[in-house]
Amino acid sequence: EMMPGPMALAPLGYYGYPPPFPVIRRQSMAERQITWRQLGADALATTLSALYGKLLVVMGTAFPMAEVISTYIPPSFYEVYYLYLYIGSMFFLLYMYTMLLKDKRQRRKEEEAQIKSSKAEKEESISDSGEESDRESGETTVETASSQIYRPARRGSLPASIPKQYHYGSFYLRMGAVAFGIGSMIYSGLEFGQYFELETNTKCHNVMLALTPATRMAFIFIQMYFIFLNNEQMKVYKHKLAARFGLMHMIGTNLSVWLNVLVQETKHEILTFYNPENNSLRISHRMAYKNNVLGFPSPEHHLPEEVHTHHIVARGLKGPHRIYECRRTNVLGTLVQDASPFLFPCTIEYSLICAAILYVMWKSISKLPPANAGGKLKSEFAYKRSPHHYSVDCARAHKGLFLGILLLVLTIISLILFFVLISRSELAGMAVIEVNICELTLYGMTTLATIFGMWQVRQLKFDGSRNLQLDNILLIGAQTGMYIYSMFTIIGGQFTIEKNTILVLITALASLLQTTFQTIFVLDASRRSCVTPEQIRRKPGREIVTFLLVTNLAMWLINTLEKSRADSHPIQLHFYGLWAWTIITHVSMPLAIFYRFHSTVCLCEIWKRAYKIKPTYM
């Protein structure tokens, strides 16, 4: 409902034609009560859908963890729950898509009818004469002017969604979602293929082990299409109840996939340290050479057997033998095992992007206007359509770009060196030192760059009203992973300082500082824009943004290739023990990897938007 205000008093609207509701009538009590009832029902639906989503996530946490911890639950007992999640989400997406097609058909019919009626009106106005005809033709011209203004917006996308166009993720973010989705589908495909190599007589042979990855693959693909299509908005505001529960079901599904993959990968990683002969988990079983890294006791010291055996086995895995039966064996199994450190973060990152985009959509359902309020919006936002051509202006970005490329090349060389050195037992300590020096250089230079960048961009115009909810959720959520990892590394480094681990400690502190400064810089710069011709010519801070863009790519490489392996950090592995450190890395590392990726997305947006004057971006 329109409130009485300046709009009601103005004789003409924004574009010079009468406002849609010039006369304002006070609502009767009965009408007000109907409105209140609707608002109450809306709020109840929102609360119930949120509770439903929370329940799905809690079940998604409890089921996989219970399955690993307890010996009473048969393997893959809870796969039915995941089938329900995937199939439910696919049904919802199918329903929304059919509704979209139906609405499109209806809209086409309406447009055709409108064209016919306007033609008839024109013919009438030509045949009529006198004052009346003048007045009528005046009205029709105003109407046709308004329809000309909003018609393109109507054809391109849903009118009501135009003001929300940027809030559901930038083009880069959605491209990232597609890339991670592909990685996630490969991971599911390999799991599906693995089923056919399982021995038929074991407890692990279960049809669900083939069915779940196959449906997950289909779900990922369909959801990827939905996320990419979401500029069309799928008309979610027309079917509010279905949309609320459907979107919450999908958010629950994505978070449950994340938790399930995390638990399964941690289990498989730990099983690679399991020795079936004496029923023990040993660090030395998989990496005997790493015991003498940086002054840790080596096998030559003839310490008793118990020192190398992991002592928390009795309390943790009750029956490693039973889980060991389901380990990854044979050709595809070992392939999955080798590829999983690179592929499973893809699944987690994909789930994270999708869950955040869907959450922002779910939150904005109540804010979207009802279907009949389209007219006003159509005309107002007609000119705010996104341009379909992309021009790239690389002015004032060359120094930052080439300095960043230099650091990227040095990082790649250092990573190659790390993998060569760590494969030889006597040089493993050297490998750890070398990669830490590389990281320290990167963190030091990028921290200085962000501080300098903050000082440079503060002269630009700050627009506090720009809504960046999605980017904020993703950036701050992913930063948690960086904090968790750095904190545990700092604690581990601090208590083993006498074993010359000072370098590891300094690197972790530098990483903590770097992510803090970078997050502040990105959140600040994404709300800034050039206003004066002088600023557009000088482009303050653009070199820094370019430099950070490339160096974040380098840090992303380090996190993906080196950090996601629990055994590439012997100091922390010995300090925390096998179980704890594997769980810490598997929880925090995918988030840290995603933080680097999403930083590049946000920096891309800053690079593109802050230094242009275009009506679309203002």
Coordinates of C-alpha atoms in Angstrom, one line a residue:
E1 CA 0.0 0.0 0.0
M2 CA 1.2 3.5 -0.8
M3 CA 1.5 5.8 2.2
P4 CA 0.3 9.4 1.8
G5 CA 3.4 11.6 1.2
P6 CA 5.0 13.8 -1.4
M7 CA 4.3 11.3 -4.2
A8 CA 0.5 11.7 -3.6
L9 CA 0.7 15.5 -3.8
A10 CA 3.0 15.6 -7.0
P11 CA 0.9 16.3 -10.1
L12 CA 3.3 14.2 -12.3
G13 CA 5.4 11.1 -11.7
Y14 CA 9.2 10.7 -12.2
Y15 CA 9.0 10.4 -16.0
G16 CA 6.4 13.1 -16.5
Y17 CA 3.2 11.0 -16.5
P18 CA 0.6 10.6 -13.8
P19 CA 1.5 8.3 -10.9
P20 CA -0.3 5.0 -10.9
F21 CA -2.3 5.7 -7.7
P22 CA -3.0 9.4 -7.4
V23 CA -6.0 9.0 -5.2
I24 CA -5.3 7.5 -1.8
R25 CA -8.2 5.9 0.1
R26 CA -8.0 5.1 3.8
Q27 CA -8.3 1.4 4.5
S28 CA -11.2 0.1 6.6
M29 CA -10.7 -1.9 9.7
A30 CA -11.7 -5.1 8.0
E31 CA -9.1 -4.6 5.2
R32 CA -6.4 -3.8 7.7
Q33 CA -7.1 -7.0 9.6
I34 CA -6.8 -9.0 6.4
T35 CA -3.4 -7.3 5.8
W36 CA -2.3 -8.1 9.3
R37 CA -3.4 -11.7 9.0
Q38 CA -1.4 -12.0 5.8
L39 CA 1.7 -10.5 7.4
G40 CA 1.3 -12.9 10.3
A41 CA 1.0 -15.9 8.1
D42 CA 4.1 -14.7 6.1
A43 CA 6.1 -14.4 9.3
L44 CA 5.0 -17.8 10.5
A45 CA 5.9 -19.4 7.2
T46 CA 9.4 -17.8 7.4
T47 CA 10.0 -19.1 10.9
L48 CA 8.8 -22.6 10.1
S49 CA 10.9 -22.8 7.0
A50 CA 14.0 -21.6 8.9
L51 CA 13.4 -24.2 11.6
Y52 CA 13.0 -26.9 8.9
G53 CA 16.3 -25.8 7.4
K54 CA 18.0 -25.9 10.8
L55 CA 16.7 -29.4 11.5
L56 CA 18.0 -30.6 8.1
V57 CA 21.5 -29.3 8.9
V58 CA 21.5 -30.8 12.4
M59 CA 20.5 -34.2 11.0
G60 CA 23.2 -33.8 8.3
T61 CA 25.8 -33.2 11.0
A62 CA 24.6 -36.0 13.3
F63 CA 24.1 -38.9 10.8
P64 CA 27.6 -39.0 9.2
M65 CA 29.4 -38.4 12.5
A66 CA 27.4 -41.1 14.3
E67 CA 28.1 -43.6 11.5
V68 CA 31.9 -43.1 11.8
I69 CA 32.0 -43.0 15.6
S70 CA 29.7 -45.9 16.5
T71 CA 30.2 -49.5 15.7
Y72 CA 26.5 -50.4 15.9
I73 CA 25.3 -48.4 12.8
P74 CA 25.8 -50.4 9.6
P75 CA 27.8 -48.6 6.8
S76 CA 25.8 -46.3 4.5
F77 CA 22.7 -46.7 6.7
Y78 CA 21.7 -43.0 6.4
E79 CA 22.1 -42.7 2.6
V80 CA 18.3 -42.6 2.3
Y81 CA 18.3 -39.2 4.1
Y82 CA 20.6 -37.8 1.4
L83 CA 18.4 -39.3 -1.4
Y84 CA 15.4 -37.4 0.2
L85 CA 17.4 -34.2 0.2
Y86 CA 18.6 -34.5 -3.4
I87 CA 15.3 -35.6 -4.9
G88 CA 13.3 -33.0 -2.8
S89 CA 15.6 -30.2 -4.1
M90 CA 15.3 -31.4 -7.7
F91 CA 11.5 -31.6 -7.5
F92 CA 11.4 -28.0 -6.2
L93 CA 13.6 -26.7 -9.0
L94 CA 11.5 -28.5 -11.6
Y95 CA 8.3 -27.0 -10.1
M96 CA 9.8 -23.5 -10.2
Y97 CA 11.0 -24.0 -13.8
T98 CA 7.6 -25.1 -15.0
M99 CA 6.0 -22.1 -13.3
L100 CA 8.5 -19.8 -15.0
L101 CA 7.6 -21.3 -18.4
K102 CA 3.9 -20.9 -17.6
D103 CA 4.3 -17.3 -16.6
K104 CA 6.4 -16.6 -19.8
R105 CA 3.6 -17.9 -22.0
Q106 CA 1.0 -15.9 -20.1
R107 CA 3.1 -12.7 -20.4
R108 CA 3.4 -13.2 -24.1
K109 CA -0.4 -13.5 -24.5
E110 CA -0.8 -10.3 -22.4
E111 CA 1.7 -8.4 -24.6
E112 CA -0.1 -9.5 -27.7
A113 CA -3.5 -8.4 -26.3
Q114 CA -2.0 -5.0 -25.3
I115 CA -0.5 -4.4 -28.8
K116 CA -3.9 -5.2 -30.3
S117 CA -5.8 -2.9 -27.9
S118 CA -3.3 0.0 -28.4
K119 CA -3.7 -0.3 -32.2
A120 CA -7.5 -0.2 -31.8
E121 CA -7.2 2.9 -29.6
K122 CA -5.0 4.7 -32.1
E123 CA -7.6 4.0 -34.9
E124 CA -10.4 5.4 -32.6
S125 CA -8.4 8.5 -31.7
I126 CA -7.8 9.2 -35.5
S127 CA -11.5 8.9 -36.3
D128 CA -12.7 11.1 -33.3
S129 CA -12.4 14.9 -33.3
G130 CA -12.8 17.9 -30.9
E131 CA -11.6 18.5 -27.3
E132 CA -12.5 15.0 -26.2
S133 CA -10.3 13.4 -28.8
D134 CA -7.4 15.7 -27.9
R135 CA -7.7 14.7 -24.2
E136 CA -7.9 11.0 -25.0
S137 CA -5.0 11.1 -27.4
G138 CA -3.0 13.0 -24.7
E139 CA -3.7 10.2 -22.3
T140 CA -2.8 7.4 -24.8
T141 CA 0.5 9.1 -25.6
V142 CA 1.4 9.3 -22.0
E143 CA 0.5 5.6 -21.6
T144 CA 2.4 4.5 -24.7
A145 CA 5.4 6.6 -23.5
S146 CA 5.3 4.7 -20.2
S147 CA 4.9 1.4 -21.9
Q148 CA 7.8 2.1 -24.2
I149 CA 9.9 2.9 -21.2
Y150 CA 9.3 -0.4 -19.4
R151 CA 8.7 -2.8 -22.2
P152 CA 12.4 -3.7 -22.8
A153 CA 12.8 -4.4 -19.1
R154 CA 9.7 -6.7 -19.2
R155 CA 11.1 -8.8 -22.1
G156 CA 14.5 -9.1 -20.6
S157 CA 13.8 -10.2 -17.1
L158 CA 11.1 -10.1 -14.5
P159 CA 10.3 -6.4 -13.7
A160 CA 10.2 -6.8 -10.0
S161 CA 13.6 -8.4 -9.9
I162 CA 15.4 -5.6 -11.6
P163 CA 16.4 -3.7 -8.4
K164 CA 17.7 -6.9 -7.0
Q165 CA 19.7 -7.9 -10.0
Y166 CA 23.2 -7.6 -8.5
H167 CA 22.4 -9.1 -5.1
Y168 CA 22.5 -12.7 -6.2
G169 CA 26.2 -12.9 -7.0
S170 CA 28.3 -11.3 -9.7
F171 CA 29.1 -13.0 -13.0
Y172 CA 32.6 -14.1 -11.7
L173 CA 31.1 -15.7 -8.6
R174 CA 28.6 -17.6 -10.7
M175 CA 31.4 -18.7 -13.1
G176 CA 33.3 -19.9 -10.0
A177 CA 30.2 -21.8 -8.9
V178 CA 30.1 -23.5 -12.3
A179 CA 33.9 -24.4 -12.1
F180 CA 33.5 -25.8 -8.6
G181 CA 30.4 -27.6 -9.6
I182 CA 32.3 -29.4 -12.4
G183 CA 35.0 -30.5 -9.8
S184 CA 32.2 -31.6 -7.5
M185 CA 30.5 -33.6 -10.3
I186 CA 33.9 -35.3 -11.2
Y187 CA 34.2 -36.2 -7.5
S188 CA 30.7 -37.7 -7.4
G189 CA 31.3 -39.5 -10.7
L190 CA 34.5 -41.2 -9.4
E191 CA 32.6 -42.3 -6.2
F192 CA 29.9 -43.7 -8.4
G193 CA 32.4 -45.7 -10.4
Q194 CA 34.1 -46.9 -7.3
Y195 CA 31.0 -48.9 -6.3
F196 CA 31.5 -51.4 -9.1
E197 CA 34.9 -52.3 -7.8
L198 CA 33.7 -53.2 -4.3
E199 CA 33.7 -56.9 -3.2
T200 CA 30.2 -58.2 -3.2
N201 CA 30.5 -60.3 0.0
T202 CA 31.6 -57.4 2.3
K203 CA 29.3 -55.3 4.5
C204 CA 30.2 -52.3 2.4
H205 CA 28.6 -53.5 -0.8
N206 CA 25.3 -51.5 -0.9
V207 CA 23.3 -50.3 -3.8
M208 CA 22.9 -46.9 -2.0
L209 CA 26.7 -46.3 -2.5
A210 CA 26.0 -46.1 -6.2
L211 CA 22.6 -44.4 -6.0
T212 CA 23.6 -41.5 -3.8
P213 CA 26.6 -40.2 -5.8
A214 CA 24.5 -40.5 -9.0
T215 CA 21.6 -38.4 -7.6
R216 CA 24.1 -36.0 -6.1
M217 CA 25.6 -35.5 -9.6
A218 CA 22.1 -34.8 -11.1
F219 CA 21.3 -32.4 -8.2
I220 CA 24.6 -30.5 -8.6
F221 CA 24.0 -30.1 -12.3
I222 CA 20.4 -28.9 -12.0
Q223 CA 21.2 -26.5 -9.2
M224 CA 24.2 -25.1 -11.2
Y225 CA 21.7 -24.3 -14.0
F226 CA 19.3 -22.6 -11.4
I227 CA 22.1 -20.5 -9.9
F228 CA 23.3 -19.4 -13.4
L229 CA 19.7 -18.6 -14.4
N230 CA 18.8 -16.7 -11.3
N231 CA 18.8 -13.3 -13.1
E232 CA 15.4 -14.5 -14.3
Q233 CA 14.5 -14.8 -10.6
M234 CA 12.3 -17.9 -11.2
K235 CA 9.3 -15.8 -10.1
V236 CA 9.9 -16.8 -6.5
Y237 CA 7.7 -14.0 -5.1
K238 CA 4.6 -15.4 -6.9
H239 CA 4.6 -18.7 -5.0
K240 CA 5.9 -17.5 -1.6
L241 CA 5.1 -20.5 0.5
A242 CA 6.6 -23.1 -1.9
A243 CA 9.6 -20.8 -2.4
R244 CA 10.3 -20.4 1.3
F245 CA 10.3 -24.1 2.1
G246 CA 12.0 -25.1 -1.2
L247 CA 14.8 -22.6 -0.9
M248 CA 15.3 -23.7 2.8
H249 CA 15.3 -27.4 1.7
M250 CA 18.1 -26.5 -0.8
I251 CA 20.1 -24.6 1.7
G252 CA 19.8 -27.6 4.1
T253 CA 20.9 -29.9 1.3
N254 CA 24.0 -27.9 0.4
L255 CA 25.1 -27.7 4.0
S256 CA 24.5 -31.4 4.6
V257 CA 26.5 -32.2 1.5
W258 CA 29.3 -30.1 2.9
L259 CA 29.3 -31.8 6.3
N260 CA 28.9 -35.3 4.8
V261 CA 31.8 -34.9 2.4
L262 CA 33.9 -33.4 5.2
V263 CA 33.3 -36.4 7.6
Q264 CA 33.9 -39.0 4.8
E265 CA 37.1 -37.3 3.6
T266 CA 38.5 -37.1 7.2
K267 CA 37.7 -40.8 7.7
H268 CA 39.4 -41.8 4.5
E269 CA 42.5 -39.6 5.3
I270 CA 42.8 -41.2 8.7
L271 CA 42.4 -44.7 7.2
T272 CA 45.6 -44.2 5.1
F273 CA 47.5 -44.1 8.5
Y274 CA 45.9 -47.3 9.7
N275 CA 48.0 -50.5 9.9
P276 CA 45.7 -53.6 9.7
E277 CA 48.4 -56.0 11.0
N278 CA 48.5 -54.7 14.6
N279 CA 45.2 -52.8 14.5
S280 CA 46.8 -49.4 15.2
L281 CA 46.9 -45.9 13.7
R282 CA 50.5 -44.9 13.1
I283 CA 52.0 -41.7 11.7
S284 CA 55.1 -43.7 10.9
H285 CA 53.1 -46.3 9.0
R286 CA 52.5 -43.8 6.2
M287 CA 55.5 -41.5 6.6
A288 CA 58.4 -43.1 8.4
Y289 CA 60.8 -40.4 7.2
K290 CA 58.9 -37.6 8.8
N291 CA 59.7 -38.6 12.4
N292 CA 63.1 -36.9 12.2
V293 CA 61.8 -33.6 10.8
L294 CA 63.0 -30.6 12.8
G295 CA 64.4 -32.4 15.7
F296 CA 61.5 -34.8 16.4
P297 CA 62.5 -38.3 17.8
S298 CA 63.6 -40.6 15.0
P299 CA 63.3 -44.4 14.8
E300 CA 67.0 -44.7 15.4
H301 CA 66.6 -43.7 19.0
H302 CA 65.0 -47.1 19.6
L303 CA 62.1 -45.7 21.5
P304 CA 59.4 -48.2 22.6
E305 CA 56.7 -49.1 20.1
E306 CA 54.0 -47.1 21.9
V307 CA 55.7 -43.8 21.1
H308 CA 54.9 -44.1 17.4
T309 CA 51.5 -45.6 17.8
H310 CA 48.6 -43.2 18.1
H311 CA 47.3 -43.5 21.6
I312 CA 43.8 -42.1 21.1
V313 CA 42.7 -45.1 19.1
A314 CA 41.0 -46.9 22.0
R315 CA 38.8 -43.8 22.7
G316 CA 38.1 -42.8 19.1
L317 CA 37.6 -45.4 16.4
K318 CA 36.1 -48.4 18.2
G319 CA 36.3 -50.7 15.3
P320 CA 38.9 -49.5 12.8
H321 CA 38.8 -52.9 11.2
R322 CA 35.1 -52.5 10.2
I323 CA 35.7 -49.1 8.7
Y324 CA 39.0 -50.4 7.1
E325 CA 36.9 -52.9 5.1
C326 CA 35.3 -50.0 3.3
R327 CA 38.6 -48.2 2.5
R328 CA 39.3 -47.1 -1.0
T329 CA 41.0 -50.0 -2.8
N330 CA 41.6 -51.1 -6.4
V331 CA 42.1 -48.9 -9.3
L332 CA 39.3 -46.3 -9.0
G333 CA 39.5 -46.3 -5.2
T334 CA 43.2 -45.3 -5.2
L335 CA 42.4 -42.7 -7.9
V336 CA 39.7 -41.2 -5.7
Q337 CA 42.1 -41.3 -2.8
D338 CA 44.8 -39.4 -4.7
A339 CA 42.4 -36.9 -6.4
S340 CA 40.2 -36.2 -3.3
P341 CA 42.5 -33.6 -1.7
F342 CA 41.9 -31.5 -4.8
L343 CA 38.3 -32.4 -5.6
F344 CA 36.7 -32.5 -2.2
P345 CA 37.3 -28.8 -1.5
C346 CA 35.5 -28.1 -4.8
T347 CA 32.4 -29.8 -3.4
I348 CA 32.6 -27.7 -0.2
E349 CA 33.2 -24.4 -2.1
Y350 CA 30.3 -25.2 -4.5
S351 CA 28.0 -25.9 -1.6
L352 CA 29.1 -22.8 0.2
I353 CA 28.4 -20.5 -2.8
C354 CA 25.1 -22.1 -3.5
A355 CA 23.9 -22.0 0.1
A356 CA 24.8 -18.3 0.4
I357 CA 23.1 -17.3 -2.9
L358 CA 20.0 -19.3 -1.9
Y359 CA 20.0 -17.8 1.6
V360 CA 20.0 -14.2 0.2
M361 CA 17.2 -15.2 -2.2
W362 CA 15.2 -16.7 0.7
K363 CA 15.7 -13.5 2.8
S364 CA 14.5 -11.3 0.0
I365 CA 11.3 -13.2 -0.7
S366 CA 9.3 -11.1 1.8
K367 CA 10.9 -7.9 0.4
L368 CA 9.8 -8.6 -3.2
P369 CA 6.6 -6.9 -4.3
P370 CA 3.4 -8.7 -5.0
A371 CA 2.7 -9.5 -8.7
N372 CA 0.3 -6.6 -9.2
A373 CA 2.8 -3.9 -8.2
G374 CA 4.9 -4.5 -11.2
G375 CA 3.9 -1.5 -13.2
K376 CA 5.5 1.1 -11.0
L377 CA 8.8 -0.8 -10.8
K378 CA 8.9 -1.5 -14.5
S379 CA 9.0 2.2 -15.4
E380 CA 11.4 3.2 -12.6
F381 CA 14.1 0.7 -13.2
A382 CA 13.9 0.5 -17.0
Y383 CA 17.2 2.3 -17.5
K384 CA 19.1 0.3 -14.9
R385 CA 19.5 -2.7 -17.1
S386 CA 22.9 -4.3 -17.1
P387 CA 24.9 -3.7 -20.3
H388 CA 25.6 -6.8 -22.3
H389 CA 29.0 -5.7 -23.5
Y390 CA 32.1 -5.8 -21.3
S391 CA 34.9 -3.2 -22.0
V392 CA 38.2 -3.8 -20.2
D393 CA 40.2 -0.6 -19.5
C394 CA 43.6 -1.6 -18.1
A395 CA 44.9 1.9 -17.4
R396 CA 46.8 2.3 -14.2
A397 CA 47.1 -1.4 -13.6
H398 CA 50.3 -2.5 -15.3
K399 CA 52.8 -2.2 -12.4
G400 CA 50.6 -4.1 -10.0
L401 CA 49.9 -6.8 -12.6
F402 CA 53.5 -7.5 -13.5
L403 CA 54.7 -7.4 -9.8
G404 CA 51.9 -9.9 -9.0
I405 CA 52.8 -12.2 -11.9
L406 CA 56.4 -12.2 -10.7
L407 CA 55.3 -13.3 -7.2
L408 CA 53.0 -15.9 -8.8
V409 CA 55.8 -17.4 -10.8
L410 CA 58.1 -17.5 -7.7
T411 CA 55.3 -19.3 -5.7
I412 CA 54.9 -21.9 -8.4
I413 CA 58.7 -22.6 -8.5
S414 CA 58.7 -22.8 -4.7
L415 CA 55.8 -25.3 -4.7
I416 CA 57.5 -27.5 -7.3
L417 CA 60.6 -27.4 -5.1
F418 CA 58.5 -28.3 -2.0
F419 CA 57.0 -31.4 -3.6
V420 CA 60.5 -32.6 -4.9
L421 CA 62.1 -32.1 -1.5
I422 CA 59.4 -33.5 0.7
S423 CA 59.5 -36.8 -1.2
R424 CA 63.1 -37.4 0.1
S425 CA 63.3 -38.1 3.8
E426 CA 66.6 -36.3 4.5
L427 CA 65.3 -33.1 2.8
A428 CA 61.8 -33.0 4.4
G429 CA 62.8 -30.3 7.0
M430 CA 64.3 -28.2 4.2
A431 CA 61.0 -28.4 2.3
V432 CA 59.0 -27.1 5.2
I433 CA 61.5 -24.1 5.7
E434 CA 61.5 -23.3 2.0
V435 CA 57.7 -23.2 1.7
N436 CA 57.3 -21.1 4.9
I437 CA 59.8 -18.5 3.6
C438 CA 57.8 -18.3 0.4
E439 CA 54.5 -17.8 2.3
L440 CA 56.1 -15.2 4.6
T441 CA 57.2 -13.1 1.6
L442 CA 53.8 -13.3 0.1
Y443 CA 52.0 -12.4 3.3
G444 CA 54.4 -9.5 4.1
M445 CA 54.1 -7.9 0.7
T446 CA 50.3 -8.2 0.5
T447 CA 49.8 -6.8 4.0
L448 CA 51.9 -3.7 3.1
A449 CA 50.0 -3.4 -0.2
T450 CA 46.6 -3.5 1.6
I451 CA 47.6 -0.8 4.1
F452 CA 48.8 1.4 1.3
G453 CA 45.6 0.6 -0.7
M454 CA 43.4 1.7 2.2
W455 CA 45.2 5.0 2.4
Q456 CA 44.8 5.5 -1.3
V457 CA 41.1 4.7 -1.7
R458 CA 39.9 6.7 1.3
Q459 CA 39.7 9.8 -1.0
L460 CA 37.1 8.1 -3.2
K461 CA 33.3 8.6 -2.7
F462 CA 31.9 6.1 -0.1
D463 CA 28.4 4.8 -0.7
G464 CA 27.1 3.2 2.5
S465 CA 23.8 2.3 0.9
R466 CA 25.2 -0.2 -1.6
N467 CA 23.9 -3.6 -0.4
L468 CA 26.6 -6.3 -0.6
Q469 CA 25.0 -8.8 1.6
L470 CA 26.0 -11.9 -0.4
D471 CA 29.7 -10.9 -0.7
N472 CA 29.9 -10.0 3.0
I473 CA 28.4 -13.4 4.0
L474 CA 30.8 -15.3 1.8
L475 CA 33.9 -13.3 2.6
I476 CA 33.5 -13.2 6.4
G477 CA 32.3 -16.8 6.5
A478 CA 35.3 -18.1 4.6
Q479 CA 37.7 -16.0 6.6
T480 CA 36.7 -18.0 9.6
G481 CA 38.5 -21.0 8.0
M482 CA 41.7 -18.9 7.7
Y483 CA 41.4 -17.9 11.4
I484 CA 40.8 -21.5 12.6
Y485 CA 43.8 -22.8 10.7
S486 CA 46.2 -19.9 11.7
M487 CA 45.1 -20.1 15.4
F488 CA 45.8 -23.8 15.7
T489 CA 49.1 -23.5 13.9
I490 CA 50.1 -20.6 16.2
I491 CA 49.2 -22.7 19.3
G492 CA 51.2 -25.7 17.9
G493 CA 54.2 -23.5 17.0
Q494 CA 54.3 -21.7 20.4
F495 CA 54.6 -24.9 22.5
T496 CA 57.2 -26.5 20.3
I497 CA 59.4 -23.3 20.0
E498 CA 62.5 -25.1 21.4
K499 CA 62.4 -27.4 18.4
N500 CA 63.2 -24.4 16.1
T501 CA 59.6 -24.0 14.8
I502 CA 59.7 -20.2 15.1
L503 CA 59.4 -19.8 11.3
V504 CA 56.0 -21.7 11.3
L505 CA 54.8 -19.5 14.1
I506 CA 55.7 -16.3 12.3
T507 CA 54.1 -17.4 9.1
A508 CA 50.8 -18.3 10.9
L509 CA 50.8 -14.8 12.6
A510 CA 51.5 -13.1 9.2
S511 CA 48.7 -15.0 7.6
L512 CA 46.3 -13.9 10.4
L513 CA 47.3 -10.3 9.9
Q514 CA 47.1 -10.4 6.1
T515 CA 43.6 -11.9 6.0
T516 CA 42.4 -9.3 8.6
F517 CA 43.7 -6.3 6.7
Q518 CA 42.6 -7.7 3.3
T519 CA 39.0 -8.3 4.5
I520 CA 38.8 -4.7 5.8
F521 CA 40.3 -3.3 2.5
V522 CA 37.9 -5.4 0.3
L523 CA 34.8 -4.5 2.3
D524 CA 35.7 -0.8 2.3
A525 CA 36.8 -0.5 -1.4
S526 CA 33.7 -2.4 -2.7
R527 CA 31.6 0.6 -1.5
R528 CA 33.8 3.3 -3.1
S529 CA 33.7 4.9 -6.6
C530 CA 35.4 7.7 -8.5
V531 CA 33.5 10.9 -8.9
T532 CA 35.8 13.7 -10.2
P533 CA 37.6 13.6 -13.6
E534 CA 40.9 13.8 -11.8
Q535 CA 40.1 10.6 -9.9
I536 CA 39.1 8.9 -13.1
R537 CA 42.4 9.9 -14.7
R538 CA 44.6 8.9 -11.7
K539 CA 42.5 5.8 -10.6
P540 CA 43.9 5.8 -7.0
G541 CA 44.4 2.3 -5.6
R542 CA 43.9 0.4 -8.9
E543 CA 47.5 -0.8 -9.0
I544 CA 47.0 -2.3 -5.5
V545 CA 43.8 -4.0 -6.4
T546 CA 45.4 -5.6 -9.5
F547 CA 48.4 -6.7 -7.4
L548 CA 46.2 -8.3 -4.7
L549 CA 44.1 -10.0 -7.4
V550 CA 47.2 -11.9 -8.8
T551 CA 48.8 -12.6 -5.4
N552 CA 45.5 -14.0 -4.0
L553 CA 45.7 -16.5 -6.9
A554 CA 49.2 -17.4 -5.7
M555 CA 48.0 -17.9 -2.1
W556 CA 45.1 -20.0 -3.5
L557 CA 47.6 -22.3 -5.2
I558 CA 49.6 -22.7 -2.0
N559 CA 46.4 -23.6 0.0
T560 CA 45.1 -25.9 -2.7
L561 CA 48.3 -27.9 -3.4
E562 CA 50.3 -27.9 -0.3
K563 CA 48.1 -27.1 2.8
S564 CA 45.2 -29.5 2.1
R565 CA 47.5 -32.4 2.7
A566 CA 47.7 -33.1 6.5
D567 CA 51.1 -34.8 6.2
S568 CA 52.7 -31.7 4.6
H569 CA 52.8 -30.2 8.1
P570 CA 54.8 -32.6 10.3
I571 CA 55.2 -30.1 13.2
Q572 CA 51.4 -29.7 13.8
L573 CA 50.8 -33.4 13.0
H574 CA 53.1 -34.4 15.8
F575 CA 51.9 -31.8 18.2
Y576 CA 48.1 -32.4 17.8
G577 CA 48.2 -36.1 16.8
L578 CA 46.7 -37.7 13.9
W579 CA 42.9 -37.5 14.6
A580 CA 42.9 -33.8 15.7
W581 CA 45.1 -32.4 13.0
T582 CA 43.4 -34.2 10.2
I583 CA 40.0 -32.9 11.4
I584 CA 41.3 -29.4 11.8
T585 CA 42.7 -29.3 8.3
H586 CA 39.6 -30.8 6.7
V587 CA 37.3 -28.3 8.4
S588 CA 39.4 -25.1 7.9
M589 CA 41.3 -25.7 4.7
P590 CA 38.3 -25.7 2.2
L591 CA 37.1 -22.5 3.7
A592 CA 40.6 -20.9 3.5
I593 CA 40.8 -22.0 -0.2
F594 CA 37.4 -20.5 -0.8
Y595 CA 38.5 -17.2 1.0
R596 CA 41.3 -16.8 -1.5
F597 CA 38.9 -17.5 -4.4
H598 CA 36.2 -15.1 -3.2
S599 CA 38.8 -12.4 -2.5
T600 CA 39.7 -12.5 -6.2
V601 CA 36.0 -12.3 -7.1
C602 CA 35.5 -9.2 -4.9
L603 CA 38.7 -7.6 -6.2
C604 CA 37.5 -8.2 -9.7
E605 CA 34.3 -6.4 -9.0
I606 CA 36.2 -3.5 -7.4
W607 CA 38.6 -3.3 -10.3
K608 CA 35.6 -3.2 -12.7
R609 CA 33.2 -0.9 -10.9
A610 CA 35.0 1.6 -8.7
Y611 CA 36.9 3.3 -11.5
K612 CA 34.1 3.8 -14.1
I613 CA 31.4 6.4 -14.3
K614 CA 28.4 4.6 -15.8
P615 CA 24.7 5.1 -14.8
T616 CA 24.4 1.3 -14.5
Y617 CA 27.0 1.0 -11.8
M618 CA 26.1 4.1 -9.7

